[in-house]
Short mmCIF file of C-alpha atoms and ligand atoms in Angstrom, two decimals:
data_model
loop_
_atom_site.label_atom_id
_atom_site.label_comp_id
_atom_site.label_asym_id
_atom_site.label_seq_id
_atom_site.Cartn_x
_atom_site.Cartn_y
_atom_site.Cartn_z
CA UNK C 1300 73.56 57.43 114.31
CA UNK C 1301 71.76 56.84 117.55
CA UNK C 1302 68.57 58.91 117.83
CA UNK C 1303 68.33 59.53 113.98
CA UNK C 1304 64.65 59.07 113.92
CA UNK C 1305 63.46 60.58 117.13
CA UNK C 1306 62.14 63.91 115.50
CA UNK C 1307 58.06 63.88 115.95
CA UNK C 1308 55.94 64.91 112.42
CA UNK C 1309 53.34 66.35 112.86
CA UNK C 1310 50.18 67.34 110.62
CA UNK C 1311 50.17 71.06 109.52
CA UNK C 1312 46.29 71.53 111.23
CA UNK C 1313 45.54 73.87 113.97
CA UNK C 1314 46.82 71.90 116.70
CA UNK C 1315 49.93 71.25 115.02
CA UNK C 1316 50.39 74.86 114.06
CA UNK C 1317 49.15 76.13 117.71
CA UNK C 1318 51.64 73.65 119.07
CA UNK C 1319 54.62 75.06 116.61
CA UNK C 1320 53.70 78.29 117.57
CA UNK C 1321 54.15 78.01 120.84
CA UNK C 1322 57.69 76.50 120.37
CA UNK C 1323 58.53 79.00 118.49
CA UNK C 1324 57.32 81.78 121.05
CA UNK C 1325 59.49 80.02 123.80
CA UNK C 1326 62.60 80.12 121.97
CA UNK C 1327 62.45 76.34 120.07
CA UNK C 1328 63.05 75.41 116.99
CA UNK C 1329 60.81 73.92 114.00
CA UNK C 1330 60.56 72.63 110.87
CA UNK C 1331 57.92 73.99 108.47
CA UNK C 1332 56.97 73.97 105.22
CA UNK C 1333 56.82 76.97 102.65
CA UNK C 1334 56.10 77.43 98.94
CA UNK C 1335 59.87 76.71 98.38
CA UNK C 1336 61.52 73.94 100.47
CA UNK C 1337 61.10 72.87 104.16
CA UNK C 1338 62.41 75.66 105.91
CA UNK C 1339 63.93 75.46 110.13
CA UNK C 1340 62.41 78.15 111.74
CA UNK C 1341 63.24 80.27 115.06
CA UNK C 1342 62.46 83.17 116.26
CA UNK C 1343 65.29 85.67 114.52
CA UNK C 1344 64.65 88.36 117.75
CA UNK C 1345 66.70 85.99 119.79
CA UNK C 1346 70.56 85.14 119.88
CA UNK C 1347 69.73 81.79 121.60
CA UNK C 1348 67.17 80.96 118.85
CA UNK C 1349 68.76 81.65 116.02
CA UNK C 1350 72.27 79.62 117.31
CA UNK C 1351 69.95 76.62 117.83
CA UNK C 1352 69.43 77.12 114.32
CA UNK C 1353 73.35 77.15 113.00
CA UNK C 1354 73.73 74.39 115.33
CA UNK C 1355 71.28 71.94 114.02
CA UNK C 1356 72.30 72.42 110.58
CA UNK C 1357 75.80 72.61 111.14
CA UNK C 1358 76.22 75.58 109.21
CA UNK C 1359 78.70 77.84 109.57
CA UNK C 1360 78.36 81.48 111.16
CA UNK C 1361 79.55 83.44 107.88
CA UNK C 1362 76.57 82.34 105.96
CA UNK C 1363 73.46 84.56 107.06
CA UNK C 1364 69.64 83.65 107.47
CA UNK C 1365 66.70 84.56 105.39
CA UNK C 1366 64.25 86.25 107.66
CA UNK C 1367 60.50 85.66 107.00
CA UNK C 1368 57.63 88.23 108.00
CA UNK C 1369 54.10 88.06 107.39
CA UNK C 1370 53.40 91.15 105.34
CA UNK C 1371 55.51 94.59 104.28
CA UNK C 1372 54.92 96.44 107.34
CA UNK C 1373 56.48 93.75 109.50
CA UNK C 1374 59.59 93.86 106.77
CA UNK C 1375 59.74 98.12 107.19
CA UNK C 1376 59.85 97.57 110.82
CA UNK C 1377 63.43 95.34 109.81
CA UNK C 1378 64.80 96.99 106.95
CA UNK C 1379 64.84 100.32 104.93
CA UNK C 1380 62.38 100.25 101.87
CA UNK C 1381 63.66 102.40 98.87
CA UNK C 1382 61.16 102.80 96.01
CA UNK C 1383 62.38 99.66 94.21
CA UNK C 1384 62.04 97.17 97.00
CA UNK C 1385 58.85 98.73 97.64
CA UNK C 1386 57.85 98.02 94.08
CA UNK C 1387 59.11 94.45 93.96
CA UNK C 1388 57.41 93.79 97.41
CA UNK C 1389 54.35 94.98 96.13
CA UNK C 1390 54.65 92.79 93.03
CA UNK C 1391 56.37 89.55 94.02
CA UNK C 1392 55.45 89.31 98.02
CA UNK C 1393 54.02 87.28 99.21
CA UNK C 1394 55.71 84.76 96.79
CA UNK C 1395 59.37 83.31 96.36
CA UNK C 1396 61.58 86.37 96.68
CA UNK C 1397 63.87 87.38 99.07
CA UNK C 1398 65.18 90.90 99.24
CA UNK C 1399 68.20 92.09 100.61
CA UNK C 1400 68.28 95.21 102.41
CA UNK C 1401 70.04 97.57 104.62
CA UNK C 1402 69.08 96.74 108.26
CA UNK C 1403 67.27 99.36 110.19
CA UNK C 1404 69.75 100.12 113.39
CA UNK C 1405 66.78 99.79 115.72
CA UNK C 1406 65.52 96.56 114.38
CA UNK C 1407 64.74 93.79 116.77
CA UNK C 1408 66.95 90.90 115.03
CA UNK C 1409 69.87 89.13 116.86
CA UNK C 1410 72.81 89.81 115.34
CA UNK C 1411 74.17 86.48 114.23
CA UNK C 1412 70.62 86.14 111.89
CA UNK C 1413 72.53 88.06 109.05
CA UNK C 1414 75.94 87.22 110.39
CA UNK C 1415 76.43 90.46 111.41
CA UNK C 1416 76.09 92.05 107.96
CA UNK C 1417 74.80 95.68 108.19
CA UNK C 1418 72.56 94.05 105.47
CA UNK C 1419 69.14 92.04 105.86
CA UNK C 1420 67.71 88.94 103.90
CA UNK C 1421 63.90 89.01 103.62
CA UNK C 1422 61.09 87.22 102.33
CA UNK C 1423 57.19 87.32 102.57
CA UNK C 1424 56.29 83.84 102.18
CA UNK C 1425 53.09 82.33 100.28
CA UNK C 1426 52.44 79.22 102.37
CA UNK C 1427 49.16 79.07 104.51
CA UNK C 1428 51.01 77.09 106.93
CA UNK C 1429 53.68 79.51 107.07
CA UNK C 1430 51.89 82.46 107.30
CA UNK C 1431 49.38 81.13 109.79
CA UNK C 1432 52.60 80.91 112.28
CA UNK C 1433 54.01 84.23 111.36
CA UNK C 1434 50.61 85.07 112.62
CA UNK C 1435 50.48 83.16 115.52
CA UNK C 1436 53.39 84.17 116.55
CA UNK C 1437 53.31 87.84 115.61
CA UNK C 1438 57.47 87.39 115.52
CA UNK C 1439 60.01 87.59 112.79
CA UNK C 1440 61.10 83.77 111.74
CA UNK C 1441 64.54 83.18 110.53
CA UNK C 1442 64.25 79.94 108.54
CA UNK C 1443 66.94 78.49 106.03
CA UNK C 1444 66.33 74.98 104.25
CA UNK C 1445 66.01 72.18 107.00
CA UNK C 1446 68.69 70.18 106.59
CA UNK C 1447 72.23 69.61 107.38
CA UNK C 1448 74.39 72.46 105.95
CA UNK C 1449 75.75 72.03 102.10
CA UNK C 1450 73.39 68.87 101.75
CA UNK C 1451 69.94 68.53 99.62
CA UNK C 1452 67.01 70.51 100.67
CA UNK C 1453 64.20 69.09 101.34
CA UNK C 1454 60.53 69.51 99.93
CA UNK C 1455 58.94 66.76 101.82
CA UNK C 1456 58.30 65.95 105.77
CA UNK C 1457 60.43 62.68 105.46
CA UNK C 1458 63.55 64.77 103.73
CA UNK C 1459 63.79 66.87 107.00
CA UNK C 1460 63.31 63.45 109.31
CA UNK C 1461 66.28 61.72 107.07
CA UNK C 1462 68.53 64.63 106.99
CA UNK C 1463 68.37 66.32 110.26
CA UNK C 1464 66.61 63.85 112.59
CA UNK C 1465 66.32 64.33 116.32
CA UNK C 1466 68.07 68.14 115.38
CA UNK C 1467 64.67 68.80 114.42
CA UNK C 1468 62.75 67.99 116.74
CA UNK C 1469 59.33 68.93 115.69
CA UNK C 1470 58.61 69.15 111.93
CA UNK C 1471 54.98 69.96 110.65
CA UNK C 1472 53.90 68.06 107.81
CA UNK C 1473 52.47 70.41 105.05
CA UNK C 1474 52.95 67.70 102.62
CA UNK C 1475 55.15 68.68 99.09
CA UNK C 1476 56.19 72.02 98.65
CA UNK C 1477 55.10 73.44 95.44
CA UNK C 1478 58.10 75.15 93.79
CA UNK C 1479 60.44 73.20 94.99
CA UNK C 1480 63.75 75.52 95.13
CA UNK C 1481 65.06 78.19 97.11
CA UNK C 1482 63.88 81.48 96.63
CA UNK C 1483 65.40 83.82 93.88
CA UNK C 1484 67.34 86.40 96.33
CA UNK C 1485 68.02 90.00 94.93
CA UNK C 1486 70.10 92.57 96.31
CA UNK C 1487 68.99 96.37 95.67
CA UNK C 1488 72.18 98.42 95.28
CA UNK C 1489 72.76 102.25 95.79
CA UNK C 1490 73.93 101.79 92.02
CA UNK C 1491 71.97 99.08 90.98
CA UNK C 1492 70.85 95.83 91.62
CA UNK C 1493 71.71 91.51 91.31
CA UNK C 1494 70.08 88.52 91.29
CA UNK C 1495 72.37 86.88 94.54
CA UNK C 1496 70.46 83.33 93.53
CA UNK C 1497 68.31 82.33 90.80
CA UNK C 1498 65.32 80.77 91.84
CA UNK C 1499 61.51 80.31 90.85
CA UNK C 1500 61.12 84.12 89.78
CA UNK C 1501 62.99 84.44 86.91
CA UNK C 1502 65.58 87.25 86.53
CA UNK C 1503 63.45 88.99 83.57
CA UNK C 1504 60.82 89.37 85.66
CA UNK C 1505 62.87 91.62 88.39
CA UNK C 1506 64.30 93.84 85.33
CA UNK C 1507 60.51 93.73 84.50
CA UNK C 1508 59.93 95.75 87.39
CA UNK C 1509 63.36 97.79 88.13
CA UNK C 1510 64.30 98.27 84.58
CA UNK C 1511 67.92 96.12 83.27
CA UNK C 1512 70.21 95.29 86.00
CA UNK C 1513 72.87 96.18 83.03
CA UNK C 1514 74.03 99.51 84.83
CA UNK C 1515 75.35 97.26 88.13
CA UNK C 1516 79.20 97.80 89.08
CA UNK C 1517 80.25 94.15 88.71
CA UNK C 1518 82.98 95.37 91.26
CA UNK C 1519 84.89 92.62 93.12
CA UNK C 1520 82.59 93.53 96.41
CA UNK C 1521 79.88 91.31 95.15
CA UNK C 1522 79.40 89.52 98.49
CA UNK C 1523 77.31 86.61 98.77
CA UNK C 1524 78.15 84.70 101.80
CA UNK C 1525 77.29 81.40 102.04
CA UNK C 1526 76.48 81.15 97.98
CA UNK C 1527 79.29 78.06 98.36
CA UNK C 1528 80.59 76.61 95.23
CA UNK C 1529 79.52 72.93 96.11
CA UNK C 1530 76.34 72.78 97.95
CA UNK C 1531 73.19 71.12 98.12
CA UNK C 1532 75.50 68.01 97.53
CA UNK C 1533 73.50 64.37 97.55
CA UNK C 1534 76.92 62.41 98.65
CA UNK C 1535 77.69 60.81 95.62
CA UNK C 1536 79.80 62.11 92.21
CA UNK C 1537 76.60 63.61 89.63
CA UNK C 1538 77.38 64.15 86.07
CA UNK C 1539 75.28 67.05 83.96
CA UNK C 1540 74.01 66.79 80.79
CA UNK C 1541 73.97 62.89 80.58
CA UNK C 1542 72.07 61.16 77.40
CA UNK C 1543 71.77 57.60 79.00
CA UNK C 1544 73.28 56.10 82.23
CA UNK C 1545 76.32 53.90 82.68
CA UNK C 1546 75.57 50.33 84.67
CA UNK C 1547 76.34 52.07 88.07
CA UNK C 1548 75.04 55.49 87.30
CA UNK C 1549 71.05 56.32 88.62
CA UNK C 1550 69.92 58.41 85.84
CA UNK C 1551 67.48 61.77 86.83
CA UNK C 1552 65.57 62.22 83.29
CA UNK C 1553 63.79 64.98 81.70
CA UNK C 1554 61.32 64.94 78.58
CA UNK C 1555 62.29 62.27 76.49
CA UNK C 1556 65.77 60.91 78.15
CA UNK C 1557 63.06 58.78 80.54
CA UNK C 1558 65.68 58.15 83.47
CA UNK C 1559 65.35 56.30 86.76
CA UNK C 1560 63.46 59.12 87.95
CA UNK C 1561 62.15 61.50 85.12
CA UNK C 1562 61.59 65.21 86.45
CA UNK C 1563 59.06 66.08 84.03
CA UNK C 1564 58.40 63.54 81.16
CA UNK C 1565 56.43 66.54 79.29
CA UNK C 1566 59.74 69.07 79.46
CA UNK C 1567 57.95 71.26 81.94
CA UNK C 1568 60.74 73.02 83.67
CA UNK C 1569 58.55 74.60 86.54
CA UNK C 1570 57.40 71.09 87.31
CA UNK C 1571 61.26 69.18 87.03
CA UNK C 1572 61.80 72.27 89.82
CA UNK C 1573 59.44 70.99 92.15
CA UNK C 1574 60.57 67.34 91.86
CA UNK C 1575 64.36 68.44 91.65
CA UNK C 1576 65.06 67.80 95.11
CA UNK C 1577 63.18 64.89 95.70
CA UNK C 1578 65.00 62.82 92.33
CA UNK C 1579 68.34 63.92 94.19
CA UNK C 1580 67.20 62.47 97.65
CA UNK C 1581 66.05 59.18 95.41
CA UNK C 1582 69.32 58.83 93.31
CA UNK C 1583 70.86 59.40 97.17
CA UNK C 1584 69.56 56.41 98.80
CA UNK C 1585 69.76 54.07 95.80
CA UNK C 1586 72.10 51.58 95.71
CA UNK C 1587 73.91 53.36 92.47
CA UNK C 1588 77.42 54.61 93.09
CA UNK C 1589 77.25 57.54 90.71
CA UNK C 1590 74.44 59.84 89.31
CA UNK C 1591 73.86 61.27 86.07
CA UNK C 1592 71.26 63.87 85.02
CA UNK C 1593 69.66 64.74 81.59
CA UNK C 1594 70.29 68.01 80.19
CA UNK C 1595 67.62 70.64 81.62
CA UNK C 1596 66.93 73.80 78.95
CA UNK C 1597 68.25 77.13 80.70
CA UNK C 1598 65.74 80.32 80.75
CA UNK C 1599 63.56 81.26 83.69
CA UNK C 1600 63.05 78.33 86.68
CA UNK C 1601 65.23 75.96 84.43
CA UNK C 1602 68.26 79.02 85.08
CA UNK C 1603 67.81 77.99 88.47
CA UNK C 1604 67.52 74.18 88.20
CA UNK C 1605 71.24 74.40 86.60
CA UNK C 1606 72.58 76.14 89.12
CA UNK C 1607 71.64 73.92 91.81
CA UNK C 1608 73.07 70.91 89.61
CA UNK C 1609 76.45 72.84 89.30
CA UNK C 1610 76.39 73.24 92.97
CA UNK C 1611 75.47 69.42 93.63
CA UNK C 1612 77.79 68.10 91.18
CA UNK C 1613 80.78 70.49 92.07
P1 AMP D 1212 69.06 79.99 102.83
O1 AMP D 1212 70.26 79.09 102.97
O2 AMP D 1212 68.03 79.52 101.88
O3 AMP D 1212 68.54 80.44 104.14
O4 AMP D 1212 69.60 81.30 102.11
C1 AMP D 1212 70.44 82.15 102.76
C2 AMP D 1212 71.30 82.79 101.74
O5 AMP D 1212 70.86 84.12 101.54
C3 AMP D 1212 72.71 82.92 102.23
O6 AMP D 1212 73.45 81.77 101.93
C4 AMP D 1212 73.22 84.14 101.51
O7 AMP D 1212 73.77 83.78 100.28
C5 AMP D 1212 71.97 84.95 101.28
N1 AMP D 1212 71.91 86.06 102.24
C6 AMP D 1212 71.25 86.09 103.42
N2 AMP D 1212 71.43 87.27 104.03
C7 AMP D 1212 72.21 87.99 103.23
C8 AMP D 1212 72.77 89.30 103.31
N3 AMP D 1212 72.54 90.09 104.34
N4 AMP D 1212 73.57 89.71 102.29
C9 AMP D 1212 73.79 88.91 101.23
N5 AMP D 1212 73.29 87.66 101.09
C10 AMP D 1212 72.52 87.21 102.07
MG1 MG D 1213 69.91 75.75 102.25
#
C-alpha cells in the first residue's frame, strides 16, 4: 500500500512527549506506549478525536474505548465510584485494570468513546510515558491497542509502523511494553461483578479484593461489545497445543517444546505474556504458511495468554 511507512517514530523524551502532547491537545491522534500494549490515543472529550480513532483502526462503532486518566479523581470526575471500584482502584491503579462503570451524566466524554453505552471503560495506567501525557495534557485519553481492528497488538514501536502506518501518524517510541497484553477489564454489577477480559491481573486477585464473583446473575445480558470471537488474528491458520511443527508450520514454543520462537524457555508465563505478541507478529511475516503454538499452562497471566490464542486461532 502506498504510504505504508510514512508514520514518523519518535523517542519517548521530553520533546517527543511535549510534541505528542500538543497533538493530542489540538485534536490529533498518537501512538503511545503503556505497561500493556501500544495504545492510539485521542483526546476522548471530543467527537472528532475519538472518530479519528475508529477510523484509523478500522474498527467498528459497536465496540467502545478504554478511557485512560491519570489518577482516581480524574476517573470520579467520569464515572460513579461505589465502594468496590473504589477499593480495586485503590489496590490495582495505577496498573493493568480497567473498570467498567456507570457514566456520570455530566461527564465530559464524546459519546461515541463508549459507543454510547450508559457505561464507562477506565483505566489508570502505570507507564511514565503515559502518565507524563495524561499530565501534559490534563485531558482524558481514549486509547485502544494501535493497530488495525481484529489484528495483533502491538508491544513494540515497529508493530504500530507495520500495522497501521501513515494512520498513525506520530508514534512515540517507549521501547517494549512490559506485560505485554491487554488489560484484565472488570465490570462491577449492582448484583455482582465479571472479569469482561482476562488479562495480567489475575481473576483471584479481584475476588481477593471484592470477595467471589460466585453470586453474579450469569443472565443472558452479559454484554461485552467488541469481545469478538476471532480477534487479534496474525493472518494465517494457528493451531493450539502443538508438540512439534509440521514442514510448513512456524512453531511459537514454551519451556521445553523450544519452537521457532520460544516464549519463555524457563516456563515463565508472565514473561511468554510479554513476548506473546511479538512471536505472533514473527510467525506473521515468516515465510511459513501455518502456525502452531506449544501448549501454555492456564492459571493467572497464562488464563489470559489462552484466551488471546483462542481468539487468534478462531
Ligand atoms: P481495547 O480494544 O483494548 O480498547 O478494549 C476495549 C474493550 O473494552 C472493548 O472491546 C469492550 O469489550 C470493553 N469495553 C469498553 N467499554 C465498555 C463498556 N462500557 N462496557 C463493556 N465493555 C466495555
Ligand atoms: Mg485491541
Amino acid at each position: 500500500m502506498a504510504g505504508k511507512h510514512l508514520s514518523q517514530i519518535v523517542a519517548a523524551d521530553a520533546a517527543g512527549i511535549a510534541l505528542a502532547a500538543a497533538r493530542l491537545r489540538a485534536g490529533g491522534i498518537v501512538a503511545v506506549p503503556t505497561e500493556t500494549v501500544y495504545g492510539l490515543a485521542a483526546r476522548a472529550d471530543s467527537a472528532d478525536a475519538v472518530a479519528a480513532i475508529y477510523r484509523a483502526k478500522g474498527r467498528p462503532d459497536f465496540n467502545p474505548l478504554i478511557v485512560h486518566v491519570l489518577d482516581l479523581a480524574a476517573a470520579e470526575g467520569l464515572a460513579i465510584f461505589d465502594a468496590r471500584a473504589l477499593a480495586l482502584a485503590a489496590t490495582f491503579w495505577p496498573g493493568p485494570l480497567t473498570l467498567v462503570l456507570p457514566r456520570r451524566a455530566d461527564a465530559a466524554l464524546a459519546a461515541a468513546v463508549s459507543a454510547g453505552l450508559p457505561t464507562i471503560a477506565l483505566r489508570c495506567p502505570a507507564h511514565p510515558v503515559m502518565r507524563t501525557l495524561l499530565a501534559e495534557t490534563a485531558l482524558p485519553l481514549a486509547a485502544p491497542s494501535a493497530n488495525r481492528s481484529g489484528g495483533v497488538s502491538p508491544t513494540r514501536a515497529e508493530h504500530v509502523a507495520k500495522s497501521l502506518g501513515d494512520a498513525a501518524p506520530l508514534i512515540l517510541d517507549g521501547g517494549v511494553c512490559s506485560a505485554g497484553l491487554e488489560s484484565t477489564i472488570v465490570v462491577l454489577r449492582v448484583d455482582g461483578w465479571q472479569v469482561l477480559r482476562p488479562g495480567p491481573i489475575a481473576e483471584a486477585g479481584i475476588a481477593a479484593v471484592l470477595g467471589s464473583a460466585a453470586d453474579v446473575t450469569t443472565s443472558g445480558r452479559i454484554e461485552a461489545p467488541g469481545q469478538l470471537a476471532s480477534h487479534y488474528a496474525p493472518g494465517k491458520p494457528l493451531r493450539l497445543g502443538a508438540q512439534s511443527a509440521a514442514g510448513d508450520e512456524f512453531l511459537i514454543g514454551f519451556g521445553s517444546v523450544a519452537g521457532d520462537y520460544n516464549l519463555s524457555p524457563n516456563g515463565d508465563v508472565t514473561e511468554a505474556a510479554a513476548h506473546l505478541y511479538a512471536a505472533l507478529h514473527a510467525a506473521a511475516a515468516a515465510p511459513h504458511a501455518r502456525i502452531a503454538v506449544a501448549a501454555i499452562p492456564g492459571g493467572e497471566i497464562g488464563d489470559a495468554i489462552n484466551d488471546r490464542l483462542r481468539r487468534a486461532a478462531t
